[in-house]
Amino acid sequence: MIGGTKNHNYGERKKLVESDDWDGPSFSTCQAAGSVANRFESIRRRIVLSFGHHMEVQVLPFEEQDKLLDECEREGHSIMRLR
């Protein structure tokens, strides 16, 4: 959210990220991180797991998400193993 309201001006954001002045992550990486951030409250995120782990389970019911992420955290599973 920008300024307390949702801003869906993706074209402007994409231009910023793809400009020569940008040295951060790619636009698709930013989109993926935003998707995970929207789906998982910070209290539910596993700090030792990547956003990729969270992306893999984000479409599942909360209980299943938590079960799988807990297992990955406990057992050190890769994203491939999670899939």
CSV table of C-alpha atoms in Angstrom, one decimal:
chain,number,residue,atom,x,y,z
A,1,MET,CA,0.0,0.0,0.0
A,2,ILE,CA,1.2,3.5,-0.8
A,3,GLY,CA,-0.2,6.4,1.3
A,4,GLY,CA,-2.7,4.1,3.0
A,5,THR,CA,-4.5,3.1,-0.2
A,6,LYS,CA,-3.8,0.3,-2.6
A,7,ASN,CA,-2.0,1.5,-5.7
A,8,HIS,CA,-2.2,-0.8,-8.7
A,9,ASN,CA,-0.1,1.3,-11.1
A,10,TYR,CA,2.1,-1.7,-12.1
A,11,GLY,CA,3.3,0.0,-15.3
A,12,GLU,CA,5.1,2.7,-13.4
A,13,ARG,CA,6.5,0.3,-10.9
A,14,LYS,CA,7.8,-2.0,-13.7
A,15,LYS,CA,9.4,1.0,-15.5
A,16,LEU,CA,11.2,1.9,-12.2
A,17,VAL,CA,12.5,-1.7,-11.6
A,18,GLU,CA,13.6,-2.1,-15.2
A,19,SER,CA,15.4,1.3,-15.5
A,20,ASP,CA,19.2,1.5,-15.7
A,21,ASP,CA,19.2,3.2,-12.2
A,22,TRP,CA,17.6,0.1,-10.5
A,23,ASP,CA,20.0,-2.3,-8.9
A,24,GLY,CA,17.5,-4.2,-6.9
A,25,PRO,CA,15.6,-7.4,-7.6
A,26,SER,CA,13.8,-8.0,-10.9
A,27,PHE,CA,10.1,-7.0,-11.3
A,28,SER,CA,8.9,-10.6,-11.2
A,29,THR,CA,10.9,-11.2,-7.9
A,30,CYS,CA,9.2,-8.1,-6.5
A,31,GLN,CA,5.8,-9.3,-7.6
A,32,ALA,CA,6.4,-12.8,-6.1
A,33,ALA,CA,7.5,-11.2,-2.8
A,34,GLY,CA,4.5,-9.0,-2.7
A,35,SER,CA,2.2,-11.9,-3.4
A,36,VAL,CA,3.6,-13.9,-0.4
A,37,ALA,CA,3.5,-10.8,1.8
A,38,ASN,CA,-0.2,-10.3,0.9
A,39,ARG,CA,-1.1,-14.0,1.6
A,40,PHE,CA,1.0,-14.5,4.8
A,41,GLU,CA,0.7,-12.3,7.8
A,42,SER,CA,4.3,-11.7,9.1
A,43,ILE,CA,3.5,-13.8,12.2
A,44,ARG,CA,2.9,-16.9,9.9
A,45,ARG,CA,6.0,-16.5,7.8
A,46,ARG,CA,8.9,-18.8,8.5
A,47,ILE,CA,12.0,-16.7,8.7
A,48,VAL,CA,14.4,-19.6,7.9
A,49,LEU,CA,12.4,-20.5,4.7
A,50,SER,CA,12.6,-18.6,1.5
A,51,PHE,CA,9.7,-16.7,-0.1
A,52,GLY,CA,9.8,-19.6,-2.7
A,53,HIS,CA,8.7,-22.0,0.0
A,54,HIS,CA,5.8,-19.8,0.9
A,55,MET,CA,4.9,-19.3,-2.8
A,56,GLU,CA,4.6,-23.0,-3.3
A,57,VAL,CA,1.9,-23.4,-0.5
A,58,GLN,CA,0.1,-20.1,-0.8
A,59,VAL,CA,-2.9,-21.6,-2.7
A,60,LEU,CA,-3.5,-24.3,0.0
A,61,PRO,CA,-5.8,-24.0,3.0
A,62,PHE,CA,-4.0,-22.3,6.0
A,63,GLU,CA,-3.8,-25.5,8.0
A,64,GLU,CA,-2.0,-27.3,5.1
A,65,GLN,CA,0.3,-24.3,4.6
A,66,ASP,CA,1.3,-24.3,8.2
A,67,LYS,CA,1.8,-28.1,8.3
A,68,LEU,CA,4.0,-28.1,5.2
A,69,LEU,CA,6.0,-25.0,6.2
A,70,ASP,CA,6.6,-26.4,9.7
A,71,GLU,CA,7.9,-29.7,8.2
A,72,CYS,CA,10.2,-27.8,5.8
A,73,GLU,CA,11.5,-25.7,8.7
A,74,ARG,CA,12.0,-28.7,10.9
A,75,GLU,CA,13.5,-31.0,8.3
A,76,GLY,CA,15.3,-28.4,6.1
A,77,HIS,CA,13.4,-29.4,3.0
A,78,SER,CA,14.3,-27.6,-0.3
A,79,ILE,CA,11.6,-26.0,-2.5
A,80,MET,CA,11.9,-29.0,-4.8
A,81,ARG,CA,11.3,-31.4,-1.9
A,82,LEU,CA,8.3,-29.3,-0.9
A,83,ARG,CA,6.8,-29.6,-4.3
